[in-house]
Amino acid sequence: ILNVEQSPQSLHVQEGDSTNFTCSFPSSNFYALHWYRWETAKSPEALFVMTLNGDEKKKGRISATLNTKEGYSYLYIKGSQPEDSATYLCAFYNNAGNMLTFGGGTRLMVKP
Amino acid sequence: DTEVTQTPKHLVMGMTNKKSLKCEQHMGHRAMYWYKQKAKKPPELMFVYSYEKLSINESVPSRFSPECPNSSLLNLHLHALQPEDSALYLCASSPGPLQGAFFGQGTRLTVV
């Protein structure tokens, strides 16, 4: 069983605040790390796929970094908006490459 | 077509019933997944099909029986389920670990 952990479990912020949360994963047998956004009543939607140590990806106000040696990834949201409210899931692929294991998610709520 | 379609959206079944969940994608993805998600928990991997063959069965009870009749379809046959099997069942497909997976909206299953 692969241990993928996310913290915090939930987060309440005010509109305009910047925030970040963490995904930790096994540093051995790493292949890829995914981030997904899961809004209520919708399907999880892929945000980023990261493979290289030190990689940084950006999509609008959301960015992510990856440290494969120590086994963590950070997701940052700059200037949070109410529409950013969702559960953010990270998922880990080991080097067998066929099993996507999810962390517990961070539930973000942005108050107007 | 970048959708994964799951039917039905909701299902209520008795413990002696036999029912099936269906998942369909036309993106040519060769990996398809079934996940089970209980409230406030991360999606939990049940089965992985790769090139229409079952490649991973995460110790799922035999009352859940997957089937992949062709590269676009994935079924989950249900028989003699228990109330604790009530959950959201998510289907996903993926072109590979270096690209994000696509998820259906899930089937909300209630076993009575």
Coordinates of C-alpha atoms in Angstrom, one line a residue:
Chain A
I1 CA 0.0 0.0 0.0
L2 CA 1.5 3.3 -1.1
N3 CA 1.2 6.2 1.5
V4 CA 0.3 9.5 -0.1
E5 CA -0.7 12.1 2.4
Q6 CA -2.0 15.6 2.0
S7 CA -2.2 18.4 4.5
P8 CA -4.1 20.2 5.7
Q9 CA -7.4 18.2 5.3
S10 CA -9.3 21.4 5.0
L11 CA -8.7 25.1 4.7
H12 CA -10.9 28.2 5.0
V13 CA -9.5 31.4 3.5
Q14 CA -10.8 34.8 2.6
E15 CA -11.0 36.0 -1.0
G16 CA -7.7 37.5 -2.1
D17 CA -5.6 35.4 0.3
S18 CA -2.8 33.3 -1.1
T19 CA -2.6 29.7 0.2
N20 CA -0.6 26.5 -0.2
F21 CA -0.9 22.9 0.7
T22 CA 1.3 19.8 0.7
C23 CA 1.3 16.4 -0.8
S24 CA 3.9 13.8 0.5
F25 CA 4.6 10.5 -1.2
P26 CA 7.2 7.7 -1.2
S27 CA 10.4 9.1 -2.7
S28 CA 11.6 5.7 -3.9
N29 CA 10.0 4.2 -7.1
F30 CA 8.8 7.6 -8.1
Y31 CA 7.4 8.0 -11.6
A32 CA 4.9 10.9 -11.8
L33 CA 2.9 13.1 -9.5
H34 CA -0.5 14.4 -10.5
W35 CA -2.7 17.2 -9.1
Y36 CA -6.4 17.2 -9.6
R37 CA -9.2 19.7 -8.7
W38 CA -12.5 18.2 -7.7
E39 CA -15.5 20.5 -7.5
T40 CA -18.7 19.4 -5.9
A41 CA -21.0 17.5 -8.3
K42 CA -18.3 17.4 -11.0
S43 CA -15.5 15.0 -12.0
P44 CA -12.0 15.4 -10.8
E45 CA -10.1 17.4 -13.4
A46 CA -6.3 17.2 -14.0
L47 CA -4.3 20.3 -13.1
F48 CA -0.7 19.3 -13.4
V49 CA 1.4 16.2 -14.2
M50 CA 4.9 16.5 -12.8
T51 CA 7.8 14.1 -13.3
L52 CA 11.2 15.9 -12.7
N53 CA 12.7 16.9 -9.4
G54 CA 12.6 20.6 -9.1
D55 CA 9.9 20.9 -11.6
E56 CA 7.5 23.9 -11.3
K57 CA 4.2 24.1 -13.2
K58 CA 1.8 27.1 -13.5
K59 CA -1.7 27.5 -14.7
G60 CA -3.1 31.0 -14.1
R61 CA -3.0 31.7 -10.3
I62 CA -2.2 28.1 -9.5
S63 CA 1.3 26.7 -9.4
A64 CA 2.9 23.5 -8.1
T65 CA 6.5 22.4 -7.2
L66 CA 8.0 19.0 -6.9
N67 CA 10.8 17.5 -4.8
T68 CA 11.2 13.8 -5.7
K69 CA 14.2 13.3 -3.5
E70 CA 12.4 14.2 -0.3
G71 CA 9.0 13.1 -1.5
Y72 CA 6.8 16.2 -1.5
S73 CA 4.9 18.6 -3.7
Y74 CA 3.4 21.9 -2.9
L75 CA 0.3 23.5 -4.6
Y76 CA 0.0 27.3 -4.4
I77 CA -3.0 29.4 -5.1
K78 CA -2.3 33.2 -5.4
G79 CA -5.2 35.6 -4.7
S80 CA -7.8 32.9 -4.0
Q81 CA -11.2 33.4 -5.5
P82 CA -14.6 31.8 -4.4
E83 CA -14.5 29.7 -7.6
D84 CA -11.2 28.1 -6.4
S85 CA -13.3 26.3 -3.7
A86 CA -12.9 22.6 -4.3
T87 CA -11.0 19.6 -3.1
Y88 CA -7.5 19.3 -4.4
L89 CA -6.2 15.8 -4.8
C90 CA -2.6 14.7 -5.5
A91 CA -2.0 11.3 -7.0
F92 CA 1.2 9.3 -7.2
Y93 CA 2.4 6.9 -9.9
N94 CA 5.2 4.5 -9.0
N95 CA 7.6 3.3 -11.6
A96 CA 5.4 0.4 -12.6
G97 CA 3.4 3.3 -14.1
N98 CA 0.0 1.8 -14.0
M99 CA -1.4 2.5 -10.6
L100 CA -2.6 6.0 -9.6
T101 CA -2.8 6.3 -5.8
F102 CA -4.6 9.3 -4.3
G103 CA -3.9 11.3 -1.2
G104 CA -6.8 12.2 1.1
G105 CA -7.2 15.6 -0.5
T106 CA -7.3 19.2 0.8
R107 CA -10.7 20.8 0.9
L108 CA -10.4 24.5 0.2
M109 CA -13.2 26.9 0.9
V110 CA -12.8 30.6 -0.2
K111 CA -15.1 33.1 1.4
P112 CA -16.1 36.2 -0.5
Chain B
D1 CA -14.8 13.7 -27.3
T2 CA -12.9 14.1 -24.1
E3 CA -15.5 12.6 -21.8
V4 CA -15.8 9.6 -19.6
T5 CA -19.5 8.7 -19.3
Q6 CA -20.8 6.7 -16.4
T7 CA -24.3 5.2 -16.1
P8 CA -26.4 5.2 -14.1
K9 CA -25.7 8.4 -12.1
H10 CA -27.6 7.0 -9.1
L11 CA -28.4 3.4 -8.2
V12 CA -30.3 2.0 -5.2
M13 CA -30.2 -1.8 -4.9
G14 CA -31.1 -4.5 -2.5
M15 CA -28.6 -6.9 -1.0
T16 CA -29.9 -9.7 -3.2
N17 CA -29.9 -7.8 -6.5
K18 CA -27.6 -8.0 -9.4
K19 CA -26.7 -4.8 -11.2
S20 CA -24.0 -3.4 -13.4
L21 CA -22.3 0.0 -13.6
K22 CA -21.1 1.1 -17.0
C23 CA -18.2 3.4 -18.1
E24 CA -17.5 4.5 -21.6
Q25 CA -14.7 6.6 -23.2
H26 CA -13.8 7.2 -26.9
M27 CA -10.4 8.8 -26.4
G28 CA -8.5 5.7 -27.3
H29 CA -7.1 5.4 -23.7
R30 CA -5.8 1.9 -23.0
A31 CA -5.8 2.2 -19.2
M32 CA -9.1 2.3 -17.4
Y33 CA -9.8 2.3 -13.7
W34 CA -12.5 1.7 -11.1
Y35 CA -12.3 3.7 -7.9
K36 CA -14.5 3.6 -4.8
Q37 CA -15.0 6.8 -2.8
K38 CA -16.6 6.9 0.6
A39 CA -17.6 10.3 2.1
K40 CA -14.6 12.4 3.3
K41 CA -12.1 9.8 2.0
P42 CA -9.8 9.8 -1.0
P43 CA -10.8 7.7 -4.1
E44 CA -9.6 4.1 -3.4
L45 CA -8.3 2.0 -6.3
M46 CA -10.3 -1.1 -7.1
F47 CA -9.3 -2.3 -10.5
V48 CA -7.0 -1.3 -13.4
Y49 CA -7.4 -2.6 -16.9
S50 CA -4.6 -2.1 -19.3
Y51 CA -5.1 -3.0 -23.0
E52 CA -8.4 -4.6 -22.0
K53 CA -6.7 -7.0 -19.6
L54 CA -7.1 -6.8 -15.8
S55 CA -3.7 -5.7 -14.5
I56 CA -4.5 -4.8 -11.0
N57 CA -7.1 -6.1 -8.5
E58 CA -6.7 -4.4 -5.2
S59 CA -8.0 -7.2 -3.1
V60 CA -11.6 -6.4 -3.9
P61 CA -14.3 -8.8 -2.8
S62 CA -15.7 -11.1 -5.4
R63 CA -19.1 -9.5 -5.1
F64 CA -17.5 -6.9 -7.4
S65 CA -16.7 -8.3 -10.8
P66 CA -15.1 -6.0 -13.5
E67 CA -15.4 -6.6 -17.2
C68 CA -13.7 -4.8 -20.2
P69 CA -15.6 -6.0 -23.3
N70 CA -13.6 -3.7 -25.6
S71 CA -11.2 -0.7 -25.4
S72 CA -14.0 1.8 -24.9
L73 CA -16.1 0.1 -22.3
L74 CA -15.6 -0.9 -18.7
N75 CA -18.3 -2.5 -16.6
L76 CA -18.6 -3.3 -12.9
H77 CA -21.0 -6.1 -12.1
L78 CA -22.4 -6.1 -8.7
H79 CA -23.9 -9.0 -6.8
A80 CA -24.9 -9.6 -3.2
L81 CA -23.5 -6.3 -2.0
Q82 CA -23.6 -5.1 1.6
P83 CA -24.8 -1.7 2.9
E84 CA -21.1 -0.8 3.6
D85 CA -20.5 -1.0 -0.2
S86 CA -22.6 2.2 -0.5
A87 CA -20.3 4.8 -2.0
L88 CA -19.5 6.8 -5.1
Y89 CA -18.0 4.6 -7.8
L90 CA -15.7 6.5 -10.2
C91 CA -14.4 5.4 -13.5
A92 CA -11.3 6.9 -15.1
S93 CA -9.3 6.5 -18.2
S94 CA -5.7 7.5 -18.9
P95 CA -3.4 7.7 -21.9
G96 CA -0.5 7.0 -19.6
P97 CA 1.1 8.2 -16.4
L98 CA 2.6 11.3 -18.0
Q99 CA -0.8 12.7 -18.8
G100 CA -3.7 13.4 -16.5
A101 CA -6.5 10.9 -16.1
F102 CA -10.0 11.7 -17.2
F103 CA -12.8 10.9 -14.7
G104 CA -16.5 10.2 -15.1
Q105 CA -19.0 11.9 -12.8
G106 CA -19.5 8.7 -10.9
T107 CA -22.3 6.4 -9.9
R108 CA -23.7 7.1 -6.4
L109 CA -24.6 3.6 -5.2
T110 CA -26.8 2.9 -2.2
V111 CA -27.3 -0.7 -1.0
V112 CA -30.3 -1.2 1.2

